[in-house]
PDB file of C-alpha atoms and ligand atoms in Angstrom:
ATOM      1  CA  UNK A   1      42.586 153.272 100.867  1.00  0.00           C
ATOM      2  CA  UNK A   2      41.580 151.213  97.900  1.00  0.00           C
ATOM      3  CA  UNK A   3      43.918 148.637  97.095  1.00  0.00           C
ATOM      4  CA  UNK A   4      44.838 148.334  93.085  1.00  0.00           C
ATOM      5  CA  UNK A   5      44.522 145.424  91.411  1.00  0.00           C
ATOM      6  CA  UNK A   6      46.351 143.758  88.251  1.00  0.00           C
ATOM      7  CA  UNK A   7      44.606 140.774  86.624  1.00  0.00           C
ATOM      8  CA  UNK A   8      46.494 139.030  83.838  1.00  0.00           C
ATOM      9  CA  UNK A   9      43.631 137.576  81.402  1.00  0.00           C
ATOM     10  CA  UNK A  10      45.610 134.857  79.419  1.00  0.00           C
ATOM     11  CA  UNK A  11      43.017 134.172  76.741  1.00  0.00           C
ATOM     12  CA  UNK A  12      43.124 130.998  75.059  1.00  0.00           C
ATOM     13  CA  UNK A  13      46.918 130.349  75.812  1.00  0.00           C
ATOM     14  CA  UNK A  14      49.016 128.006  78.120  1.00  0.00           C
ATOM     15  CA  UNK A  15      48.327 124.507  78.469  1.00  0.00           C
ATOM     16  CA  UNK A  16      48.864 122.986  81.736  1.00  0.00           C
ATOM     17  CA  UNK A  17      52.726 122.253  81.889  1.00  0.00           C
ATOM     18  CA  UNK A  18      53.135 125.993  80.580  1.00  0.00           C
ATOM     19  CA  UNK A  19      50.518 127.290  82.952  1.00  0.00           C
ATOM     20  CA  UNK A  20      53.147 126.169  85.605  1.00  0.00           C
ATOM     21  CA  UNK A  21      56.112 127.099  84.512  1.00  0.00           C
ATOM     22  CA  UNK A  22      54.473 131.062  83.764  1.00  0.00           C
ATOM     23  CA  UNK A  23      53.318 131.072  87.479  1.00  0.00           C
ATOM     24  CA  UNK A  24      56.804 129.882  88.858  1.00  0.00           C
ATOM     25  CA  UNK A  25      58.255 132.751  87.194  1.00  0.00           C
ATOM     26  CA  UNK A  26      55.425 135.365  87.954  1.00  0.00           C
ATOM     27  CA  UNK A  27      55.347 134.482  91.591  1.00  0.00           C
ATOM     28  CA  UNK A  28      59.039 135.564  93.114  1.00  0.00           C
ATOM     29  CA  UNK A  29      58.721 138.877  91.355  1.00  0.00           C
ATOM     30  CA  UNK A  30      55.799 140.110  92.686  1.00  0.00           C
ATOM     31  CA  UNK A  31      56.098 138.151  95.908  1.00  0.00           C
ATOM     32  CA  UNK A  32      56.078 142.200  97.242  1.00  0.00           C
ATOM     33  CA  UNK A  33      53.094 143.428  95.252  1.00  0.00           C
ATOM     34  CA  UNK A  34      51.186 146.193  97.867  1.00  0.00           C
ATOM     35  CA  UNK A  35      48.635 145.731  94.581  1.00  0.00           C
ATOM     36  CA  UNK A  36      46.355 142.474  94.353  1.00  0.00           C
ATOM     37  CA  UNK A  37      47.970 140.406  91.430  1.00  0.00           C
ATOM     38  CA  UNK A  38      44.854 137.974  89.625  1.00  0.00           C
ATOM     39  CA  UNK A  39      45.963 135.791  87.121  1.00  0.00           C
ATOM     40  CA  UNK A  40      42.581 134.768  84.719  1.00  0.00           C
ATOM     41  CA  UNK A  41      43.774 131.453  83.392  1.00  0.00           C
ATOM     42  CA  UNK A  42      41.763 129.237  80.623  1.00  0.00           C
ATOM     43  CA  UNK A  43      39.526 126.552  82.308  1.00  0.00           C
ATOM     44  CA  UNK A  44      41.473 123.783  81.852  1.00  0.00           C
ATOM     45  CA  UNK A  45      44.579 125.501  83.311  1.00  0.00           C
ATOM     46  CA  UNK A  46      42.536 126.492  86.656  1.00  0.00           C
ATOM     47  CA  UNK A  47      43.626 123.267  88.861  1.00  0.00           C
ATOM     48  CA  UNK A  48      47.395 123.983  88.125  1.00  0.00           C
ATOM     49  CA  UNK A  49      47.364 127.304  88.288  1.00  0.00           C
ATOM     50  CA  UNK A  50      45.808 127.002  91.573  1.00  0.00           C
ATOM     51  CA  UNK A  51      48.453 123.909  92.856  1.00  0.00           C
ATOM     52  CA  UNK A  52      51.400 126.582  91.228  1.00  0.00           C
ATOM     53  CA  UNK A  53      49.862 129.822  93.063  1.00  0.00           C
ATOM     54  CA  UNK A  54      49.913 128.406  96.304  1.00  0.00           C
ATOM     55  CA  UNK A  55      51.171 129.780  98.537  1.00  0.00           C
ATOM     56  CA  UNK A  56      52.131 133.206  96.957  1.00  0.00           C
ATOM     57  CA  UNK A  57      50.146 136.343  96.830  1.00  0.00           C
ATOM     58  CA  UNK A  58      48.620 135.117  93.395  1.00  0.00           C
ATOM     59  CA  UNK A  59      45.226 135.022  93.202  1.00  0.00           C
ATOM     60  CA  UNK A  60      43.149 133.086  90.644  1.00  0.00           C
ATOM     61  CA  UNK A  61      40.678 133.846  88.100  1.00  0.00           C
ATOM     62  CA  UNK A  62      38.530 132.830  84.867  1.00  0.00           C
ATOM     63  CA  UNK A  63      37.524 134.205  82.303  1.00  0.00           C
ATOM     64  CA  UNK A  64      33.770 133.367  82.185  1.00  0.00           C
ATOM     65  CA  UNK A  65      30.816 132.299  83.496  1.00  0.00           C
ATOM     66  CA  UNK A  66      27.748 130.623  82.537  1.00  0.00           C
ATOM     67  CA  UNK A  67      24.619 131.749  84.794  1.00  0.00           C
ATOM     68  CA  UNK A  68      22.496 128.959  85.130  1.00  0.00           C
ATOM     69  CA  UNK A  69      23.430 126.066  87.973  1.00  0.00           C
ATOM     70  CA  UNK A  70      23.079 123.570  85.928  1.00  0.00           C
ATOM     71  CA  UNK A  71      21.481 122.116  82.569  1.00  0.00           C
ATOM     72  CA  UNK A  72      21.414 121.287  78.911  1.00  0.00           C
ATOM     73  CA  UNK A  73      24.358 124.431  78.181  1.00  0.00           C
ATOM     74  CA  UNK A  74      26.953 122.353  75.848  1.00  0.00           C
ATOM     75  CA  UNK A  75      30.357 123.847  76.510  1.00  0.00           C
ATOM     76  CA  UNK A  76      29.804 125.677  78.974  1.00  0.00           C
ATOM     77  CA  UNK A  77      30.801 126.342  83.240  1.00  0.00           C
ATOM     78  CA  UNK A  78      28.765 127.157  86.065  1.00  0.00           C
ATOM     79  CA  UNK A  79      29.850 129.510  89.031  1.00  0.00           C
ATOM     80  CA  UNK A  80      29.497 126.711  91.275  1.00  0.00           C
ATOM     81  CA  UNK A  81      32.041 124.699  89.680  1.00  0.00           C
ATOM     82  CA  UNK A  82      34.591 127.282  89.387  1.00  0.00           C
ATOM     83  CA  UNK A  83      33.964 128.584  93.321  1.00  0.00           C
ATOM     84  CA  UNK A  84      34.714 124.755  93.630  1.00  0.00           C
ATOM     85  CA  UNK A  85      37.960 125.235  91.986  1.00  0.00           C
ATOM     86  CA  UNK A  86      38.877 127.974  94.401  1.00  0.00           C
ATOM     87  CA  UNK A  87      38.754 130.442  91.734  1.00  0.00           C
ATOM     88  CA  UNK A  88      38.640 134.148  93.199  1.00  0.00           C
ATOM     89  CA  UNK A  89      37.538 136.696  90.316  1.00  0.00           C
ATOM     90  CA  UNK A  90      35.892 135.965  86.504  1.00  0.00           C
ATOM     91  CA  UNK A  91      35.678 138.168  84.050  1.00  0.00           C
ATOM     92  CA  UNK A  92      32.375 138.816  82.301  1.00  0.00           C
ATOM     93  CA  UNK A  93      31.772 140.677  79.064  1.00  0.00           C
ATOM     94  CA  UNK A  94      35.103 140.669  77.884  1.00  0.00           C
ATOM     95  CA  UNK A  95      34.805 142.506  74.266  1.00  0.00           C
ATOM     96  CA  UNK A  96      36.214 139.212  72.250  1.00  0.00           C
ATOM     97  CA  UNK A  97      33.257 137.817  74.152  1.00  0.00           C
ATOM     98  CA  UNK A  98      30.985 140.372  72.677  1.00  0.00           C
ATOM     99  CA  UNK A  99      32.609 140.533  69.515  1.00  0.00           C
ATOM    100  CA  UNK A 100      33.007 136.939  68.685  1.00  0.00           C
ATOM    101  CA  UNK A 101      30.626 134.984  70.795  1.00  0.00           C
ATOM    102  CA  UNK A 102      27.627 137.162  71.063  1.00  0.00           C
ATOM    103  CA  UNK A 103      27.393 138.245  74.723  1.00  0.00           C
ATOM    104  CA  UNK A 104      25.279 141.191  75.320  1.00  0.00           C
ATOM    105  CA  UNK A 105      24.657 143.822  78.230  1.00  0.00           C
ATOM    106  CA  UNK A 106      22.093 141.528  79.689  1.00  0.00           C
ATOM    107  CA  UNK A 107      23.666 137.895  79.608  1.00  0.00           C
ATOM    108  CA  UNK A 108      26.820 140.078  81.232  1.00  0.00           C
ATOM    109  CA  UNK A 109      24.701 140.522  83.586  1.00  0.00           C
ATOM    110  CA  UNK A 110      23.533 137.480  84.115  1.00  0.00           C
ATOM    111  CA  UNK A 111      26.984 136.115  84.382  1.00  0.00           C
ATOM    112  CA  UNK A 112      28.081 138.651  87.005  1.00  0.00           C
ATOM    113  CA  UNK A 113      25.325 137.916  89.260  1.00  0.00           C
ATOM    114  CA  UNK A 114      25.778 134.288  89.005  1.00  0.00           C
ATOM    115  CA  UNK A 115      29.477 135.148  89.894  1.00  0.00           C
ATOM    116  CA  UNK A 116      28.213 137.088  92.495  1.00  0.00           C
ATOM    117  CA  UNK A 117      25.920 134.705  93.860  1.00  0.00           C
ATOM    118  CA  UNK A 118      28.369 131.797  93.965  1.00  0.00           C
ATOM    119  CA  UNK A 119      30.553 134.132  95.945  1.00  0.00           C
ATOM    120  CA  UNK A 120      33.046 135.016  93.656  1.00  0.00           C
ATOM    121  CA  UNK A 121      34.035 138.824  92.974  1.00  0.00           C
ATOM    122  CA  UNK A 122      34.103 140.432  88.908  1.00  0.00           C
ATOM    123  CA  UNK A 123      35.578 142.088  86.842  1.00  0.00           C
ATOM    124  CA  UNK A 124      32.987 143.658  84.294  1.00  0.00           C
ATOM    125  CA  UNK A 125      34.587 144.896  81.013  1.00  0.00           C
ATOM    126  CA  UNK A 126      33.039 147.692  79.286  1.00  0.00           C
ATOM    127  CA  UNK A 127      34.676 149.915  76.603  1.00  0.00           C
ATOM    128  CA  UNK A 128      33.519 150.924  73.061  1.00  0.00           C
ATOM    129  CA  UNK A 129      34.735 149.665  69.458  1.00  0.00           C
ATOM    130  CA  UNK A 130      36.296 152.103  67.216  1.00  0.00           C
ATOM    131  CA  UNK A 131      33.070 153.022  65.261  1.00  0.00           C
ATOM    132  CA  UNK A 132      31.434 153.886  68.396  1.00  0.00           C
ATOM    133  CA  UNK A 133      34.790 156.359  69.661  1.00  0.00           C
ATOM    134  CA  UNK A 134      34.858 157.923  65.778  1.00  0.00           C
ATOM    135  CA  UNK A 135      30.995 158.915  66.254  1.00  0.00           C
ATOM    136  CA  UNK A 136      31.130 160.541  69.390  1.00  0.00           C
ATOM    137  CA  UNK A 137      29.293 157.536  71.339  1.00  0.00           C
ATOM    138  CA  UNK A 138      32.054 156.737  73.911  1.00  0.00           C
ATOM    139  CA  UNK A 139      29.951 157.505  76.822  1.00  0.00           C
ATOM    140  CA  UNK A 140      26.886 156.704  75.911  1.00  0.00           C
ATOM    141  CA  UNK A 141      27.965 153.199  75.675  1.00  0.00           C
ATOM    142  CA  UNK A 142      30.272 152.933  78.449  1.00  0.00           C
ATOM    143  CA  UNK A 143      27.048 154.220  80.279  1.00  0.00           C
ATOM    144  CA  UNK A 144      24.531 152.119  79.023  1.00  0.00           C
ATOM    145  CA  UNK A 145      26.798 149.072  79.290  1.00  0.00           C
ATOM    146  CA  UNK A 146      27.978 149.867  83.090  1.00  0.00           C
ATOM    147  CA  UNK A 147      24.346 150.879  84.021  1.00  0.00           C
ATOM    148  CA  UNK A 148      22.848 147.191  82.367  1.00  0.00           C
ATOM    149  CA  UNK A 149      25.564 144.951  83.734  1.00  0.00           C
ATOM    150  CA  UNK A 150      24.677 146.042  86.802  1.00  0.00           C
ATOM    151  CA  UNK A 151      21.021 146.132  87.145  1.00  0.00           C
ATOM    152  CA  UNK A 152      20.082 144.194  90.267  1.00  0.00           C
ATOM    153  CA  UNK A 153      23.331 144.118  91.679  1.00  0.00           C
ATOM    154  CA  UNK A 154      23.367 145.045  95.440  1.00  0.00           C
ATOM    155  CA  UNK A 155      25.269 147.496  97.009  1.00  0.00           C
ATOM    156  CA  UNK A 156      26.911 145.026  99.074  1.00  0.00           C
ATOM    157  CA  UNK A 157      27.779 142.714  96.174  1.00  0.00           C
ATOM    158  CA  UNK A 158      29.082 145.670  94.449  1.00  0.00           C
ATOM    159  CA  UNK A 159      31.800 145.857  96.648  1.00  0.00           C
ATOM    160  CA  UNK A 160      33.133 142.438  95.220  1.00  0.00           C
ATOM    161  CA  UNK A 161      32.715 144.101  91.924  1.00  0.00           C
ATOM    162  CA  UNK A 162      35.739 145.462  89.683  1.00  0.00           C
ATOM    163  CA  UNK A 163      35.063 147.349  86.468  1.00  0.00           C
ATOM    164  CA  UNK A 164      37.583 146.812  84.112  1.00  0.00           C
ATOM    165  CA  UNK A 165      37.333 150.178  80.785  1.00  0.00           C
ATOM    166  CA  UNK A 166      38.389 148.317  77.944  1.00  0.00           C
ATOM    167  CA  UNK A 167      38.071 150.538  74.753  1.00  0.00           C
ATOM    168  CA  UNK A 168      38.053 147.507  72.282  1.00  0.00           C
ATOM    169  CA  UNK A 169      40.500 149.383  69.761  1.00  0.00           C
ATOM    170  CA  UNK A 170      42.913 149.695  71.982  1.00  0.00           C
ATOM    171  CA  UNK A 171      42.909 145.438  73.010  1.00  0.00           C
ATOM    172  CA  UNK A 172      45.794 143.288  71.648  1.00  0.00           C
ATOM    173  CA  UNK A 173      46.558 146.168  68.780  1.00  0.00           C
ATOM    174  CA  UNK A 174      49.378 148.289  70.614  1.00  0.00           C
ATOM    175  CA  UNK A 175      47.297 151.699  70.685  1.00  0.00           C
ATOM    176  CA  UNK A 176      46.813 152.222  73.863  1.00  0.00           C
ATOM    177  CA  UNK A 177      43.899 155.607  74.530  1.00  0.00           C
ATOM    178  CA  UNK A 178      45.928 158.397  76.135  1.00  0.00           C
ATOM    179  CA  UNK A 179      46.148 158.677  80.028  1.00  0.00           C
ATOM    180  CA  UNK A 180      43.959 161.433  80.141  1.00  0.00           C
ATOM    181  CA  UNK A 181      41.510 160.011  78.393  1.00  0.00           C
ATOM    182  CA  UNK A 182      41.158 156.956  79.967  1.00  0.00           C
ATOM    183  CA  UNK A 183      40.852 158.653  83.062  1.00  0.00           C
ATOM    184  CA  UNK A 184      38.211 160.501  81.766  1.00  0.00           C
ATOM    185  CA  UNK A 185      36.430 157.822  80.677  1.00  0.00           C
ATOM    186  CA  UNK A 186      36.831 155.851  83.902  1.00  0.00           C
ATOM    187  CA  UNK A 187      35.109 159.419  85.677  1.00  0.00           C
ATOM    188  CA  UNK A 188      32.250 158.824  83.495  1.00  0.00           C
ATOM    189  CA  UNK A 189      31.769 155.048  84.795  1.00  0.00           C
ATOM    190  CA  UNK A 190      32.396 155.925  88.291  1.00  0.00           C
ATOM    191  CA  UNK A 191      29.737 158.577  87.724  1.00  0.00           C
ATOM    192  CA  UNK A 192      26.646 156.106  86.705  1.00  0.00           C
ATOM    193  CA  UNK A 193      28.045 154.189  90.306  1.00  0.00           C
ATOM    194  CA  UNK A 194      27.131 157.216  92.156  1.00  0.00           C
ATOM    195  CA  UNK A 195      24.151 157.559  89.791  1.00  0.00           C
ATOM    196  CA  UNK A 196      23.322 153.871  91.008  1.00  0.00           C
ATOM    197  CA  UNK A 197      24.725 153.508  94.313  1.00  0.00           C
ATOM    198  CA  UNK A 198      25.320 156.781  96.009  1.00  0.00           C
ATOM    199  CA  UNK A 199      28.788 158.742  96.404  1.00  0.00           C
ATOM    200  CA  UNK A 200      30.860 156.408  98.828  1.00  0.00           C
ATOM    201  CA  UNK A 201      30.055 153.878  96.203  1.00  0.00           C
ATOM    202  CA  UNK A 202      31.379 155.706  93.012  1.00  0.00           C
ATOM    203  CA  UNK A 203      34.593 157.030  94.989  1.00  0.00           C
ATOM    204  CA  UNK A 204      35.437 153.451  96.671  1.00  0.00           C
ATOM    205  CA  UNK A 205      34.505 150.645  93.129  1.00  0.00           C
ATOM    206  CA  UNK A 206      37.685 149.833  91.397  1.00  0.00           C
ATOM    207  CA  UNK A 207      38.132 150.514  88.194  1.00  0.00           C
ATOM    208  CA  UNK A 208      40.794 148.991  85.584  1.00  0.00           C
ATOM    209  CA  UNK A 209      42.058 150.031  82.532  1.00  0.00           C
ATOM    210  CA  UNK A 210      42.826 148.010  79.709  1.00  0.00           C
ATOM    211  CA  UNK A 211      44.318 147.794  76.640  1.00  0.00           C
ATOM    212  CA  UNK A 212      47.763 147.268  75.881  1.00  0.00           C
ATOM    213  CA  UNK A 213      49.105 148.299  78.648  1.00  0.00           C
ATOM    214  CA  UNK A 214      52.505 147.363  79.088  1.00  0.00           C
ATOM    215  CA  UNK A 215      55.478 147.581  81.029  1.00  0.00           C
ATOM    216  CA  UNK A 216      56.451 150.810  78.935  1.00  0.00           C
ATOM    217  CA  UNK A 217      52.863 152.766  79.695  1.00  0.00           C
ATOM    218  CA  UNK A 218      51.636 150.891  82.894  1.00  0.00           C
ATOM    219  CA  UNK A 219      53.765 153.885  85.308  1.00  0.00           C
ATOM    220  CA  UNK A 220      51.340 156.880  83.527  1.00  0.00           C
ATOM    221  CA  UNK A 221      48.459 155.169  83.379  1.00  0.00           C
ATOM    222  CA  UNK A 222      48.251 154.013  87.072  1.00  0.00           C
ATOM    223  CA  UNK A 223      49.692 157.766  87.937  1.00  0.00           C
ATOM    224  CA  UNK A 224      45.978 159.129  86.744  1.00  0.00           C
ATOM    225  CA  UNK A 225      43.413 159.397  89.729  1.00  0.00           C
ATOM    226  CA  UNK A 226      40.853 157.406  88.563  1.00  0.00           C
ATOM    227  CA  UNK A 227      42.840 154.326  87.106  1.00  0.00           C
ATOM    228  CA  UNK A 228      42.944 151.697  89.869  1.00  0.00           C
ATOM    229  CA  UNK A 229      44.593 149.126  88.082  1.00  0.00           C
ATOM    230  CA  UNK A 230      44.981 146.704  85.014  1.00  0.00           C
ATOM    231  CA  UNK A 231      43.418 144.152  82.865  1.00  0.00           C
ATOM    232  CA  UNK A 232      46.552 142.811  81.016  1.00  0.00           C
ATOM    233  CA  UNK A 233      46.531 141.136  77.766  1.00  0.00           C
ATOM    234  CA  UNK A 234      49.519 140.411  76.004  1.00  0.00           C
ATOM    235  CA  UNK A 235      51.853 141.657  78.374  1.00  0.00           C
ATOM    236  CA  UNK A 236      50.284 138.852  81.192  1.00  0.00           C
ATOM    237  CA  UNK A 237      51.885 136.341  79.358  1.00  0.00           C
ATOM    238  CA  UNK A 238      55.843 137.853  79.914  1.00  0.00           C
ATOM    239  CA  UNK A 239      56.651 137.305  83.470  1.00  0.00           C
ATOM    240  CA  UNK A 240      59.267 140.218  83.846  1.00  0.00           C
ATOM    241  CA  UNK A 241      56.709 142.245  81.946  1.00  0.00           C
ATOM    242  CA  UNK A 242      53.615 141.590  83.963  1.00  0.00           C
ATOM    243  CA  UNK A 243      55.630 142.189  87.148  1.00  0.00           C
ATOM    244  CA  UNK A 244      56.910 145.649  86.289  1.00  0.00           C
ATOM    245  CA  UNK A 245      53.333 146.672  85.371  1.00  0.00           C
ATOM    246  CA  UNK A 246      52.665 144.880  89.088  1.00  0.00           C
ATOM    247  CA  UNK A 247      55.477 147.087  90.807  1.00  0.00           C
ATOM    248  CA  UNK A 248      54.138 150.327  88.733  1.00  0.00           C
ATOM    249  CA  UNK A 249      50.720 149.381  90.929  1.00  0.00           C
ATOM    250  CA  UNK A 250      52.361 148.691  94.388  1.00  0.00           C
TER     251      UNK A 250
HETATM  252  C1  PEP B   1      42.563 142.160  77.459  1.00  0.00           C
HETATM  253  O1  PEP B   1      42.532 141.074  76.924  1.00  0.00           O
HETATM  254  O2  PEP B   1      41.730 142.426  78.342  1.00  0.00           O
HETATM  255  C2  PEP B   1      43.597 143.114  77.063  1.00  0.00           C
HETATM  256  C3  PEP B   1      43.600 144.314  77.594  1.00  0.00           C
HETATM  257  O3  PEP B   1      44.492 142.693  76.123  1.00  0.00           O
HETATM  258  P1  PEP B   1      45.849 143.461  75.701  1.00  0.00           P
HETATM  259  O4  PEP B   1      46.530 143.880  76.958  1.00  0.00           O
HETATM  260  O5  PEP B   1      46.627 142.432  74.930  1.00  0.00           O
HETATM  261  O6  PEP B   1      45.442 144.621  74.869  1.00  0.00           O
END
């Protein structure tokens, strides 16, 4: 049985006295979860959130990588130092990341193997802008960008690998793409894993959805067969919100 998993990705919000205090809050109500509960936090947030999280069935994450071990790369954090921080997933190739800071298919991937390598397990984001949905290129480009974020990634590292369908229209706006047709979208993903890695492989990857879900939508969306989860915006940062999409997952 696969096990679901919710990841909260905070963005750039909470400083470290609010980092706490959202934890405390999130922690007793989904101290039940059956799901895996993540909570992606900003950097500088990662030691508290860790210190808060003890203890509970919170796990931690970032939101980014940088794939080299070391060097002259102003600004940014290795895989080493956040494995050193205890932190469980990252997220690579978030769309803001694409949008605003230039990531492409290929330094995604060289952020999730770094990931990888340091031990750590992903979440890969994929999804297509509007422009792309409006001209009929959905799949194509959640194929191409599933197929090149992945290139070199073992079979047995893909099992610490979580693919997160993100169609960037639908992030931080309120639209949300229908049930249906996320699930649809998510077959098409799980098809280039069998494509890649052979059936088992396809059937057992997780894969999110994301997108404003919400307490309101989280119950349909997680009803759909291929949805094993949720990357949560907005909604992450409400406590009694992120829990009920939690509970809709346990
Ligand atoms: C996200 O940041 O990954 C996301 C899905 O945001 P929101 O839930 O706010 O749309």
């Amino acid at each position: 049985m696969k096990r679901p998993i919710i990841a909260g990705n905070w963005k750039m919000n909470n400083n470290k006295a609010e980092t706490k205090e959202l934890i405390s809050k999130i922690a007793p109500l989904v101290k039940d979860a059956k799901c895996e509960v993540v909570v992606c936090v900003p950097f500088t947030s990662i030691e508290t959130a860790r210190k808060a999280a003890r203890g509970t069935n919170i796990q931690l994450g970032a939101q980014n990588v940088h794939w080299a071990e070391k060097g002259a790369f102003t600004g940014e954090i290795s895989a080493n130092m956040l494995a050193e921080l205890k932190v469980k997933y990252v997220i690579v190739g978030h769309s803001e990341r694409r949008q605003y800071f230039g990531e492409t298919d290929e330094t995604v991937n060289l952020r999730a193997k770094a990931a990888l390598n340091a031990g750590m397990k992903v979440i890969i984001c994929v999804g297509e802008t509007l422009e792309e949905r409006e001209s009929g290129k959905t799949a194509e480009v959640v194929i191409r960008q599933t197929e090149k974020a992945l290139k070199d990634i073992t079979k047995q590292e893909l099992k610490r690998v979580v693919i997160a369908y993100e169609p960037v229209w639908a992030i931080g706006t309120g639209k949300t793409a229908t049930a249906q047709d996320a699930d649809g979208t998510i077959k098409i993903i799980r098809k280039v894993i069998r494509k890649l890695y052979g059936r088992a492989s396809g059937q057992s990857i997780r894969v999110q959805y994301g997108g404003s879900m919400n307490a309101g939508n989280a119950a349909e969306l997680m009803a759909m067969p291929q949805i094993d989860g949720g990357l949560i915006g907005g909604a992450s940062l409400k406590p009694e919100d992120f829990a009920k999409i939690v509970n809709c997952a346990s």
